[in-house]
PDB file of C-alpha atoms in Angstrom:
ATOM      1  CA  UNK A   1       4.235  -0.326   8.545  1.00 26.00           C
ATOM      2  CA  UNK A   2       8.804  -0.454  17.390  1.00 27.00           C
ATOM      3  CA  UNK A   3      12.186  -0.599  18.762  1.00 25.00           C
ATOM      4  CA  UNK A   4      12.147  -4.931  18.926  1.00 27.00           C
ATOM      5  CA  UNK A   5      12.552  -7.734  16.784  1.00 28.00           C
ATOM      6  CA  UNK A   6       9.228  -8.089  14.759  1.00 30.00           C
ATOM      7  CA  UNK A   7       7.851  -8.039  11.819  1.00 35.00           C
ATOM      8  CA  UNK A   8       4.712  -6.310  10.832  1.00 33.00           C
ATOM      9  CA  UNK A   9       2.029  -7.429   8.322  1.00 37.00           C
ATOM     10  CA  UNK A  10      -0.157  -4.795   7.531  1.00 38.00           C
ATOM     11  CA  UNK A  11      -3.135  -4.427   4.938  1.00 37.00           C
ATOM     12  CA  UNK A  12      -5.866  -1.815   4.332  1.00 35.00           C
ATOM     13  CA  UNK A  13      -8.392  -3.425   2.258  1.00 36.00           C
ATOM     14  CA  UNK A  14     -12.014  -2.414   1.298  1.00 33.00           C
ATOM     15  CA  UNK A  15     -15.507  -4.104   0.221  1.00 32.00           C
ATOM     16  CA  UNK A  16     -17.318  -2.035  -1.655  1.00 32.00           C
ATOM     17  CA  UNK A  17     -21.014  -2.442  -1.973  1.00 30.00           C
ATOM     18  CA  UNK A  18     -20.892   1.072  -4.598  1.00 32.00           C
ATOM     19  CA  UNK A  19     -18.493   3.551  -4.234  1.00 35.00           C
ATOM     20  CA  UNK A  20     -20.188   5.743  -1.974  1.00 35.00           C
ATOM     21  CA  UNK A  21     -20.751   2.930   0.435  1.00 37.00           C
ATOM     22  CA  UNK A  22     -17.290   1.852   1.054  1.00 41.00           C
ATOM     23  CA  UNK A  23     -16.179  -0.095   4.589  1.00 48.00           C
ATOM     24  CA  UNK A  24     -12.650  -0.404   5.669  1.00 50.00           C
ATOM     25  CA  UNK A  25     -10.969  -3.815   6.205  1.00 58.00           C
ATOM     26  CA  UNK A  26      -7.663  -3.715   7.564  1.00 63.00           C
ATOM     27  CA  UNK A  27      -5.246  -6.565   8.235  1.00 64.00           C
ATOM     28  CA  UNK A  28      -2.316  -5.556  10.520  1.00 58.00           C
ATOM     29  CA  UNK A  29      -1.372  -2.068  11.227  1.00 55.00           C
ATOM     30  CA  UNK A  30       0.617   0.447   9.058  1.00 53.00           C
ATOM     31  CA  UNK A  31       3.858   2.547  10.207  1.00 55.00           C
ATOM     32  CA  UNK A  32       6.422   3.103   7.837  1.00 55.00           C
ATOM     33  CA  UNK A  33       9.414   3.416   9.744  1.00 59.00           C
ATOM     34  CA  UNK A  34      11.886   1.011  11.762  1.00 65.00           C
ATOM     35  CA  UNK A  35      14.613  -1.210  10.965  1.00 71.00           C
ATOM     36  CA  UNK A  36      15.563  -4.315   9.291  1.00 75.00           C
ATOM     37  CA  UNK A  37      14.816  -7.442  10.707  1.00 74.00           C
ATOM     38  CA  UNK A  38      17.745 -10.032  11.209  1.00 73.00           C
ATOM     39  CA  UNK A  39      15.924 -13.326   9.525  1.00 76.00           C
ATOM     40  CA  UNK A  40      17.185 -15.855   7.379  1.00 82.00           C
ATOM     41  CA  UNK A  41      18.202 -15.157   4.177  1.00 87.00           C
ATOM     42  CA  UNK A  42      15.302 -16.244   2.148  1.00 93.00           C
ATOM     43  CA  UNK A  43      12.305 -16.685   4.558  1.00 92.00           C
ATOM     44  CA  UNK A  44       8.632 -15.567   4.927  1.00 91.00           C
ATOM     45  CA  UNK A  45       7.067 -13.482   8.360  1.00 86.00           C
ATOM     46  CA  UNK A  46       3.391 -13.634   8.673  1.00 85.00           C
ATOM     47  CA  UNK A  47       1.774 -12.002  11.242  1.00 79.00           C
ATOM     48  CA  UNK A  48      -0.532 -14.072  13.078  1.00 80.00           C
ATOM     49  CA  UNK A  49      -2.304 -11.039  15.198  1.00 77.00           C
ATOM     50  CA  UNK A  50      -4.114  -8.779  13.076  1.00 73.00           C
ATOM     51  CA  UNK A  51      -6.457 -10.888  10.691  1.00 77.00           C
ATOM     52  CA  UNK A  52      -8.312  -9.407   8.087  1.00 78.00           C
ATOM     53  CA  UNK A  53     -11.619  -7.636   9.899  1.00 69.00           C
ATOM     54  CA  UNK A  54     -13.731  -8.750   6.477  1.00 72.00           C
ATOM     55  CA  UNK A  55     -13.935  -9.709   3.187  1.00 82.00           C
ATOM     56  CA  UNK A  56     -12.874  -8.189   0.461  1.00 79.00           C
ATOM     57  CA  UNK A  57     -10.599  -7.962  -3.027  1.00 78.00           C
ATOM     58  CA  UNK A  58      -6.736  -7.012  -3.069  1.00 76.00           C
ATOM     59  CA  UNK A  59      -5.340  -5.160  -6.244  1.00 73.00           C
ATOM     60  CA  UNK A  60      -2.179  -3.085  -5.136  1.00 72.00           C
ATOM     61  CA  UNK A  61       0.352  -3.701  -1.816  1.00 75.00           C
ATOM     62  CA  UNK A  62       2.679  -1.285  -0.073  1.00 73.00           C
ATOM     63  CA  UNK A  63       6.020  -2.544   1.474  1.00 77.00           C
ATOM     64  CA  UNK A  64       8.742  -0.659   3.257  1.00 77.00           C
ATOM     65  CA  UNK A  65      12.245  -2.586   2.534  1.00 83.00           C
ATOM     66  CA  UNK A  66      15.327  -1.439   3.917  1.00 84.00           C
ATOM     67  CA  UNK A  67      17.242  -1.429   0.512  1.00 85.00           C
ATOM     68  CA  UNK A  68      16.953  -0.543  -2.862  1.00 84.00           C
ATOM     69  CA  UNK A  69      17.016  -1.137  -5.379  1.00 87.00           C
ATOM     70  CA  UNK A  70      17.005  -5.303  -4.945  1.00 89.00           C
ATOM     71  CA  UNK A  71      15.698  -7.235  -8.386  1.00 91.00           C
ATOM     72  CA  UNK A  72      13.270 -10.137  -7.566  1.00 93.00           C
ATOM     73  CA  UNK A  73      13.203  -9.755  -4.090  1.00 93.00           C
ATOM     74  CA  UNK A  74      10.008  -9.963  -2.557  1.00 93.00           C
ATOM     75  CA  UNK A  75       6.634 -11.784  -2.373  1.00 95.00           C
ATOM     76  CA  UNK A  76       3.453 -10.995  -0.576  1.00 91.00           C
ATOM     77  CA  UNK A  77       1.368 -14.638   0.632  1.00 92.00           C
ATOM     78  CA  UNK A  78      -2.044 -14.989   1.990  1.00 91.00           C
ATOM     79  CA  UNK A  79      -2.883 -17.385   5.028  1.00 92.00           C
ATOM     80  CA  UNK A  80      -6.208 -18.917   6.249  1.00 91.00           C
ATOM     81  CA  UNK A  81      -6.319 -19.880   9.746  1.00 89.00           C
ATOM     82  CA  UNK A  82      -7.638 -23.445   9.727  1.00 89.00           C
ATOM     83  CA  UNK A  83      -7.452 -25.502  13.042  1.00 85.00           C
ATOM     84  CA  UNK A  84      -3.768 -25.319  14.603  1.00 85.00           C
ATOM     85  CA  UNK A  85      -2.395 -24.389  11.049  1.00 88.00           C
ATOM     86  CA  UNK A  86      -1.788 -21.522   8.489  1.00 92.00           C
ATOM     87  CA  UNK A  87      -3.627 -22.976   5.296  1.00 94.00           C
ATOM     88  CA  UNK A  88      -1.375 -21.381   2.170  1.00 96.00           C
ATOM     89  CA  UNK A  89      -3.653 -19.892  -0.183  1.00 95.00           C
ATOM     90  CA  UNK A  90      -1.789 -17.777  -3.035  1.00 93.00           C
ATOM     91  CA  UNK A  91       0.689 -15.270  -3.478  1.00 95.00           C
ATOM     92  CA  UNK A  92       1.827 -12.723  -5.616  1.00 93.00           C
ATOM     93  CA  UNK A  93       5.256 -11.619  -6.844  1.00 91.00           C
ATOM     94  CA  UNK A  94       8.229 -11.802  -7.096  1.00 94.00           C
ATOM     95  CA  UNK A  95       8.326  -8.045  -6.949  1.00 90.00           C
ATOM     96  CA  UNK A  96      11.214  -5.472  -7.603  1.00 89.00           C
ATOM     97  CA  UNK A  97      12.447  -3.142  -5.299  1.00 86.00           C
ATOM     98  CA  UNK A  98      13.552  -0.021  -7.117  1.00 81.00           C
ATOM     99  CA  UNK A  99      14.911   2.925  -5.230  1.00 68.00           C
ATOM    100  CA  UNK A 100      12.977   4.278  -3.201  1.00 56.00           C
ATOM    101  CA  UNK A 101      11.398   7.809  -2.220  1.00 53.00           C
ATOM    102  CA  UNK A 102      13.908   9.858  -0.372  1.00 49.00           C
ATOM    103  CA  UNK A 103      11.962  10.673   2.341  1.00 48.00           C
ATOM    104  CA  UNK A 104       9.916   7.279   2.704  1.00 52.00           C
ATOM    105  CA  UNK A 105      11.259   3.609   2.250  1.00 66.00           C
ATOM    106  CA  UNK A 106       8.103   2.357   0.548  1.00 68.00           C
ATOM    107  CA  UNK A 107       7.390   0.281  -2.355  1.00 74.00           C
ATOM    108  CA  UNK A 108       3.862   0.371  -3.965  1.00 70.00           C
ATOM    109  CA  UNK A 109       3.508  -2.871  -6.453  1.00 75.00           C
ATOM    110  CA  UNK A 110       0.201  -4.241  -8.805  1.00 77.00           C
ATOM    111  CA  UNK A 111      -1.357  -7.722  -6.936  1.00 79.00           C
ATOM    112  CA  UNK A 112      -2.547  -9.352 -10.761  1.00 82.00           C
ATOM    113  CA  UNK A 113      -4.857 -10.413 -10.512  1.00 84.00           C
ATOM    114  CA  UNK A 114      -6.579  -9.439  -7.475  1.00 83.00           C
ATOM    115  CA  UNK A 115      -6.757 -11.429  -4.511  1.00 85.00           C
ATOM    116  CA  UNK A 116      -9.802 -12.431  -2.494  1.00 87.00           C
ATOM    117  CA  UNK A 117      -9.265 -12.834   1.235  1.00 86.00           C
ATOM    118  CA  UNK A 118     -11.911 -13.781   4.330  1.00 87.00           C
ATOM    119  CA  UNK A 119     -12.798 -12.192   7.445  1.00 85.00           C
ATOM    120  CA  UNK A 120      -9.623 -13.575   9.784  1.00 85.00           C
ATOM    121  CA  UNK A 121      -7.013 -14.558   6.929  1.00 88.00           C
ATOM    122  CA  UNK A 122      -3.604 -13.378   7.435  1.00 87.00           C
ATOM    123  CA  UNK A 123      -0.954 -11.812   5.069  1.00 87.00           C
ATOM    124  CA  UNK A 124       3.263 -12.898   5.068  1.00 88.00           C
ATOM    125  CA  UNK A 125       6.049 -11.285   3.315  1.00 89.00           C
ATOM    126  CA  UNK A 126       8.624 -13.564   1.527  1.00 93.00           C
ATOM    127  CA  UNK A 127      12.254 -12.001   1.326  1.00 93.00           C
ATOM    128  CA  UNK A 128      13.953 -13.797  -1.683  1.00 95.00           C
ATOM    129  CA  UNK A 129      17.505 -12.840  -1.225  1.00 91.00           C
ATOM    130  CA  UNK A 130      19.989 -10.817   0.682  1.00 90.00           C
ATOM    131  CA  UNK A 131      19.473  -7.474  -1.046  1.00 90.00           C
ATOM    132  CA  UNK A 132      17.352  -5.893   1.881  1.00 87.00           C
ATOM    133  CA  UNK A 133      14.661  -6.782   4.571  1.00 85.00           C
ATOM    134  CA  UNK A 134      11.240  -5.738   6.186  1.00 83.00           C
ATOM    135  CA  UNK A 135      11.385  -3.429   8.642  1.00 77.00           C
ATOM    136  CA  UNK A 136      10.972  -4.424  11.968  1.00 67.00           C
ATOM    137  CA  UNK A 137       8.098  -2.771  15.418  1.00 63.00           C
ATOM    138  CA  UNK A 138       7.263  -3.701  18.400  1.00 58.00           C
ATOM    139  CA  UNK A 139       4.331  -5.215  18.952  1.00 57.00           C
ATOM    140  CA  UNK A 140       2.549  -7.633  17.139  1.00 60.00           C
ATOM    141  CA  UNK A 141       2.721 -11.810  16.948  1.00 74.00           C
ATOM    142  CA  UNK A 142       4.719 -13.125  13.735  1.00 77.00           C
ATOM    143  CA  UNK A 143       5.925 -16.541  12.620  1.00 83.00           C
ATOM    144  CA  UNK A 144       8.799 -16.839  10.533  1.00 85.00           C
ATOM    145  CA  UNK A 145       8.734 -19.676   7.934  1.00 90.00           C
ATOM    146  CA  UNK A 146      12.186 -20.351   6.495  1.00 91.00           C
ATOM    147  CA  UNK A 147      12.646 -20.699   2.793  1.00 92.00           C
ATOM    148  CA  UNK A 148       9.608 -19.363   0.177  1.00 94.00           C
ATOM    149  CA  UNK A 149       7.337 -22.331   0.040  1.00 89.00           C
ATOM    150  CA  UNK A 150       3.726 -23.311  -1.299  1.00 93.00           C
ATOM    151  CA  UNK A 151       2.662 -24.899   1.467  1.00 93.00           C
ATOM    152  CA  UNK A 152       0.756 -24.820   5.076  1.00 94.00           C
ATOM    153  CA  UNK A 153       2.742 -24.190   7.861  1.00 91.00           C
ATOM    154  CA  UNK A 154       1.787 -24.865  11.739  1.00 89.00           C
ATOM    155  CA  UNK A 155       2.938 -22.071  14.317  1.00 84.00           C
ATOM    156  CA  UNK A 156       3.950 -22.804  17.509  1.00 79.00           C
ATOM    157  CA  UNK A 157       1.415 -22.899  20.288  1.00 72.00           C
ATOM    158  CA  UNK A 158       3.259 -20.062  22.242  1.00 66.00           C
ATOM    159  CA  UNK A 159       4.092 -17.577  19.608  1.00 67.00           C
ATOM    160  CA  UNK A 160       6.525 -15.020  21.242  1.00 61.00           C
ATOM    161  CA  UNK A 161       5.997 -11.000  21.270  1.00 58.00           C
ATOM    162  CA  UNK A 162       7.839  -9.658  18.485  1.00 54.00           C
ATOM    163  CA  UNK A 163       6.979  -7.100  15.610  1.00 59.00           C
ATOM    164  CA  UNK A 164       5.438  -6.115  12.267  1.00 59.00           C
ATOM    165  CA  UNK A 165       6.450  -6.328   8.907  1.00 60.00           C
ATOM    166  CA  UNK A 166       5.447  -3.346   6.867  1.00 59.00           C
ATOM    167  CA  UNK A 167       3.091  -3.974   4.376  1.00 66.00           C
ATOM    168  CA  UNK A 168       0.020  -2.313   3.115  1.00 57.00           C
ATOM    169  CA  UNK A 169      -2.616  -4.392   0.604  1.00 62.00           C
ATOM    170  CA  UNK A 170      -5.597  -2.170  -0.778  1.00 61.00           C
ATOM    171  CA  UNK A 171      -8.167  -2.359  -3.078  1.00 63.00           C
ATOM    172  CA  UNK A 172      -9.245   1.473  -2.199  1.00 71.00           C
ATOM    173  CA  UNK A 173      -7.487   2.695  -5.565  1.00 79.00           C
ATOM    174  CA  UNK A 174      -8.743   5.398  -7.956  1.00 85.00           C
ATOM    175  CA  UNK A 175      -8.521   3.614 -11.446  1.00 85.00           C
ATOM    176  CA  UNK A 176      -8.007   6.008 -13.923  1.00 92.00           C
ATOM    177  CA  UNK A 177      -7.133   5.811 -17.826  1.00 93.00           C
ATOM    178  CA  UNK A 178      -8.750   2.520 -19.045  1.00 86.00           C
ATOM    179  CA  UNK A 179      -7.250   0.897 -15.537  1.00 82.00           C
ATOM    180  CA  UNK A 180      -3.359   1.681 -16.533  1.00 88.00           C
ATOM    181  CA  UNK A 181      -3.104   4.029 -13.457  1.00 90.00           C
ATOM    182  CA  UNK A 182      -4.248   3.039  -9.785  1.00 86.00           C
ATOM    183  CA  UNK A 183      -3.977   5.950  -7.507  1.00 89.00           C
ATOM    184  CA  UNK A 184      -4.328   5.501  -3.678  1.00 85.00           C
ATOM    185  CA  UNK A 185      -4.290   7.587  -0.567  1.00 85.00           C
ATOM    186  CA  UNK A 186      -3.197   8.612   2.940  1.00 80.00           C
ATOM    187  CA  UNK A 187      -4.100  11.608   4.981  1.00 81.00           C
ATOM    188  CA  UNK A 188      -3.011  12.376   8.405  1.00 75.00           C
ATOM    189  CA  UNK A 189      -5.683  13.978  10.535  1.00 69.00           C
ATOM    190  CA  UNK A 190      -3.574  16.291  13.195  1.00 63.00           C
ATOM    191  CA  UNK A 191      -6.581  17.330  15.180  1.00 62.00           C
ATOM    192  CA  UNK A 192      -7.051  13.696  16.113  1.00 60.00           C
ATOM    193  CA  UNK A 193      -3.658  12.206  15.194  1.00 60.00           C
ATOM    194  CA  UNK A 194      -5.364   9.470  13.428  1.00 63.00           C
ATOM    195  CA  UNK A 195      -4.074   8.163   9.381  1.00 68.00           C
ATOM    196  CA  UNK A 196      -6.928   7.938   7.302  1.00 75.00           C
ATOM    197  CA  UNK A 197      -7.168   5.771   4.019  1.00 76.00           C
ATOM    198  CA  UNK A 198      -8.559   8.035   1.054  1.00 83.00           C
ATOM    199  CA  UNK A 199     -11.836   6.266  -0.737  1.00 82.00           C
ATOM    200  CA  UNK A 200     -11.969   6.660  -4.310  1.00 84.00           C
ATOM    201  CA  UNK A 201     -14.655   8.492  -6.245  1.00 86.00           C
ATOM    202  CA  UNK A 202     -14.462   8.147  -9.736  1.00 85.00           C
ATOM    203  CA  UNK A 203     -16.368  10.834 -11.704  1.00 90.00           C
ATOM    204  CA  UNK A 204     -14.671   9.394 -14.982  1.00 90.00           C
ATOM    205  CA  UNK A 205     -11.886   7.317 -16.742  1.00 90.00           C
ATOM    206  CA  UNK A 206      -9.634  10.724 -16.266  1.00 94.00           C
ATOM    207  CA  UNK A 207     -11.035  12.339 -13.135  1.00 94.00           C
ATOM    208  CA  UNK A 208     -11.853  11.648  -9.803  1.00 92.00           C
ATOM    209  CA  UNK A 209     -11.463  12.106  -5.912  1.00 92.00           C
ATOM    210  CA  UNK A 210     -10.586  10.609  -2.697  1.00 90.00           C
ATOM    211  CA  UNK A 211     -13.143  11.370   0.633  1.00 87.00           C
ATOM    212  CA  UNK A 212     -11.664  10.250   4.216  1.00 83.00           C
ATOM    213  CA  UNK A 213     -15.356   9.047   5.746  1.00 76.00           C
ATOM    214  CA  UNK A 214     -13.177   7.641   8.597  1.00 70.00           C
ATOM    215  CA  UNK A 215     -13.034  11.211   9.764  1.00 76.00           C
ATOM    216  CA  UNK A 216     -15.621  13.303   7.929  1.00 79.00           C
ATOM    217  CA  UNK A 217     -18.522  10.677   8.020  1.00 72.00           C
ATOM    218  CA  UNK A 218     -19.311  11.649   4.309  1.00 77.00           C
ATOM    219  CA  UNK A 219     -18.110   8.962   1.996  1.00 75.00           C
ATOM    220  CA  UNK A 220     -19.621  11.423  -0.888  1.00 81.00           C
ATOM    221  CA  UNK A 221     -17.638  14.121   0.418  1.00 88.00           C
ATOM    222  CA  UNK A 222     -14.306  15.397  -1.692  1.00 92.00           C
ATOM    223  CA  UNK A 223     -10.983  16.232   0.157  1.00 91.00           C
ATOM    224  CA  UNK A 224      -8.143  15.061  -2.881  1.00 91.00           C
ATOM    225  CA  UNK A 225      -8.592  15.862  -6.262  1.00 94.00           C
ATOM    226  CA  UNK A 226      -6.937  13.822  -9.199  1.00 95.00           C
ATOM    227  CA  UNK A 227      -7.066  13.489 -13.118  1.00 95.00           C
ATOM    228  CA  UNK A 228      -4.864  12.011 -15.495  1.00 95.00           C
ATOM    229  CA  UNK A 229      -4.464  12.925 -18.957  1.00 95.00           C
ATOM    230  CA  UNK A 230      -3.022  10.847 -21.925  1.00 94.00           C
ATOM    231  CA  UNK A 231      -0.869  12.772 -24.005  1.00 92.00           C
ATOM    232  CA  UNK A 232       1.433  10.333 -25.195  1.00 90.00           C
ATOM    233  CA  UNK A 233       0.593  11.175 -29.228  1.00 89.00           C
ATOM    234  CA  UNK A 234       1.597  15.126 -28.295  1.00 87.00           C
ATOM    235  CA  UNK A 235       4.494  16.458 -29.929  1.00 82.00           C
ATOM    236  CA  UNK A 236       7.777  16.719 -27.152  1.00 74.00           C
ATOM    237  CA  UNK A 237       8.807  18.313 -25.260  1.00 74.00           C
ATOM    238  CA  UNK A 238       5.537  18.364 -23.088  1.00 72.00           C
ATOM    239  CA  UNK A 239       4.060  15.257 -25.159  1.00 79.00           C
ATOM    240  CA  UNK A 240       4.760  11.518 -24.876  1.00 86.00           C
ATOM    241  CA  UNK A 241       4.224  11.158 -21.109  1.00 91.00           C
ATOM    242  CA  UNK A 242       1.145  10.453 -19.156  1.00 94.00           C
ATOM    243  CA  UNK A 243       0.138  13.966 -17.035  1.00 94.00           C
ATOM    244  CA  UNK A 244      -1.112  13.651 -13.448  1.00 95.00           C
ATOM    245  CA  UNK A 245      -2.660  16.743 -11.835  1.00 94.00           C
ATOM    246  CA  UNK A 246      -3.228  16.900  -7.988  1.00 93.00           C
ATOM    247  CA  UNK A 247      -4.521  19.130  -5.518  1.00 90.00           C
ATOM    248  CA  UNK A 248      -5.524  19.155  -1.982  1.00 86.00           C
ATOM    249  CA  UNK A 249      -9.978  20.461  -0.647  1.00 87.00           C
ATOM    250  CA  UNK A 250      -8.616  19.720   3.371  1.00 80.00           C
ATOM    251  CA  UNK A 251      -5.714  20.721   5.469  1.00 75.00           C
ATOM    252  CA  UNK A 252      -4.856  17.686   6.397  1.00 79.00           C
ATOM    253  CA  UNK A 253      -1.415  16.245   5.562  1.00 79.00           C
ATOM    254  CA  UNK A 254      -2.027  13.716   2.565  1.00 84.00           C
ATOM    255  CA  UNK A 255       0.163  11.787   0.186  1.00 81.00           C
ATOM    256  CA  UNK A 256      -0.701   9.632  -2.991  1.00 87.00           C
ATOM    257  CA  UNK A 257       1.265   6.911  -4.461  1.00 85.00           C
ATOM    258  CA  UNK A 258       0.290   6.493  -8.296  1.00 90.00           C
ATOM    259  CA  UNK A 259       1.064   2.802  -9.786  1.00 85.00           C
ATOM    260  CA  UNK A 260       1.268   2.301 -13.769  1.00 87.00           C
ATOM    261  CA  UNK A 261       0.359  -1.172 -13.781  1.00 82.00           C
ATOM    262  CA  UNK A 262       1.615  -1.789 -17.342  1.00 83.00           C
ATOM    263  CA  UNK A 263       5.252  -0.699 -16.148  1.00 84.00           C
ATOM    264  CA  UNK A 264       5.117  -0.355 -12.710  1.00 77.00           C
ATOM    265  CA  UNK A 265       6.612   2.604 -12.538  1.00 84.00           C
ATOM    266  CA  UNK A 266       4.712   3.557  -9.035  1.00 82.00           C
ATOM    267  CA  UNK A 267       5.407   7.364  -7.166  1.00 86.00           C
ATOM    268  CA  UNK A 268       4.548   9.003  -4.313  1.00 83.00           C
ATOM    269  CA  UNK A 269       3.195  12.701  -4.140  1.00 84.00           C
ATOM    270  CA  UNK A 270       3.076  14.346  -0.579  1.00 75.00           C
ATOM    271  CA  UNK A 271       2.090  17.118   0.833  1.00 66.00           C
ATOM    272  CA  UNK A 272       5.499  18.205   1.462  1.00 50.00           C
ATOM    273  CA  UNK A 273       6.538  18.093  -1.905  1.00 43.00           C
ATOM    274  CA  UNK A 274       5.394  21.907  -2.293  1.00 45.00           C
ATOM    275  CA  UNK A 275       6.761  25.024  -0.856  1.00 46.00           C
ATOM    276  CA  UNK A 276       5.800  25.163   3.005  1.00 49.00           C
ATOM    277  CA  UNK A 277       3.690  28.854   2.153  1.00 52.00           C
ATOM    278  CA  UNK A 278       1.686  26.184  -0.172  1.00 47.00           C
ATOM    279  CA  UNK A 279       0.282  24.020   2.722  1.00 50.00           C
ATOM    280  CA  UNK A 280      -2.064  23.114   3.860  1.00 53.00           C
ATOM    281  CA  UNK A 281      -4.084  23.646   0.167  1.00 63.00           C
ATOM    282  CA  UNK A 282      -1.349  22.645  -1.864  1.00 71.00           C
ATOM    283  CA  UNK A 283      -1.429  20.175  -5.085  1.00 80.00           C
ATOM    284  CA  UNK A 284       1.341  19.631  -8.009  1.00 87.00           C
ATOM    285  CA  UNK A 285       1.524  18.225 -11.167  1.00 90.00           C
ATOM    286  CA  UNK A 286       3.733  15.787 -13.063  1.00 91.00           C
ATOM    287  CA  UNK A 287       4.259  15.258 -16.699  1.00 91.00           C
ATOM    288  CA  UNK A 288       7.495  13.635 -16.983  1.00 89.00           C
ATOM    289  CA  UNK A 289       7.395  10.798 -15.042  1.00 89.00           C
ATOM    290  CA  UNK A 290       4.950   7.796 -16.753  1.00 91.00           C
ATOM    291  CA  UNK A 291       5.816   7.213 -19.995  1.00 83.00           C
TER     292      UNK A 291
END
């Protein structure tokens, strides 16, 4: 997503060549935890440390914000370095915060469209009003731009020390149903105590998997199952809703988020979610929750 003032930027995104040929590009580094950060009311953090290691296409973003649920309150910008300043390139929002997961302060939003970023570029998060912040790490080197402008901005020469805003940008998402429903994925990898970002599979518009190559080696290679089924024209009290099914090939600790990017309803599943006795082959299923 650390005990300082800081704010983290942080973005997983991916270039894909074909889907079993994926490569990780990551911009900033993603912990979901800490506190708010004490900035201005409305104001935008970019962190200026961890550039984007490629290029690549951005079509969902993952934020932790201290409060929910805040209307309207956040924006995610993009940043090319360009001499001694930040050149503004676009930005996407502003973006709800509705209440969040109980165990996990994240929010999981639709960038539409997509946005292109370059080896090096750099990612900010706006905060629009007083409902809520970014959470705050140490580590890192952020700038904080008051006010939510369009504009290049020119850091200091001596940035100081600080932290990480949390936020997550990915274009590693399972599309499912026609493109309504973009699925992503985490695992955590306790042997090595790494996080691994799940690579999609699709087999077709209502099925697919996510692989973790970062640890396997095997892009091919299935560790999450997932299918979606639309059963919206089915009688009540099972029909209506959009049914996601879920289940777990690995026994690592994984979670999903699932985004409907007509209503942005978004969810997380984790691993946790099931009875203990169920891990570490556990899955669920939900048919109430996207109408």
């Amino acid at each position: 997503m650390r005990a300082r003032y800081g704010i983290s930027v942080v973005f997983f995104l991916t270039a894909f060549a074909s889907n079993l040929a994926a490569q990780a590009i990551s911009v900033g580094v993603f912990r979901p935890d800490g506190v708010a950060v004490d900035a201005p009311e409305v104001s935008t953090v970019i962190d200026v440390e961890y550039g984007a290691t490629g290029d690549g296409r951005l079509n969902t973003a993952t934020f932790v914000w201290s409060e929910a649920p805040c209307p309207a309150a956040v924006k995610i910008k993009f940043f090319r370095p360009d001499g001694t300043r930040l050149k503004y390139l676009e930005e996407r929002g502003p973006y709800d915060v509705v209440p969040a997961n109980p165990r996990r302060r994240v929010q999981n939003v639709v960038l539409n469209p997509p946005v292109s970023v370059r080896r090096g570029d750099l990612i900010g998060i706006t905060s629009l009003t007083s409902c809520g912040r970014p959470t705050l790490h140490e580590g890192g080197t952020i700038f904080i731009v008051p006010g939510d402008g369009r504009q290049d901005v020119t850091p200091p020469a001596a940035l100081p020390r600080l932290g990480q805003v949390e936020v997550t940008a990915s274009n590693t998402a399972l599309n499912l149903l026609n493109g309504r429903f973009l699925i992503t994925s985490f695992a955590q990898i306790p042997r090595i105590g790494a996080r691994e970002i799940g690579w999609p599979v699709p087999v077709n518009d209502r099925f697919g998997y996510f692989s973790l190559p970062g640890f396997t080696g095997d892009p091919a290679f299935p560790e999450i199952v997932v299918k979606m089924a639309d059963a919206t024209g089915l009688p009540g009290p099972l029909g209506g809703n959009f049914w996601l099914f879920y289940s777990s090939l690995t026994d690592t600790r994984y979670f999903l988020t699932v985004t409907d990017t007509r209503t942005q309803v978004t969810r997380d599943y984790l691993y946790y979610d099931v009875p203990p006795e169920g891990f570490p082959f556990c899955g669920g299923a939900d048919t109430t929750t996207f109408h």
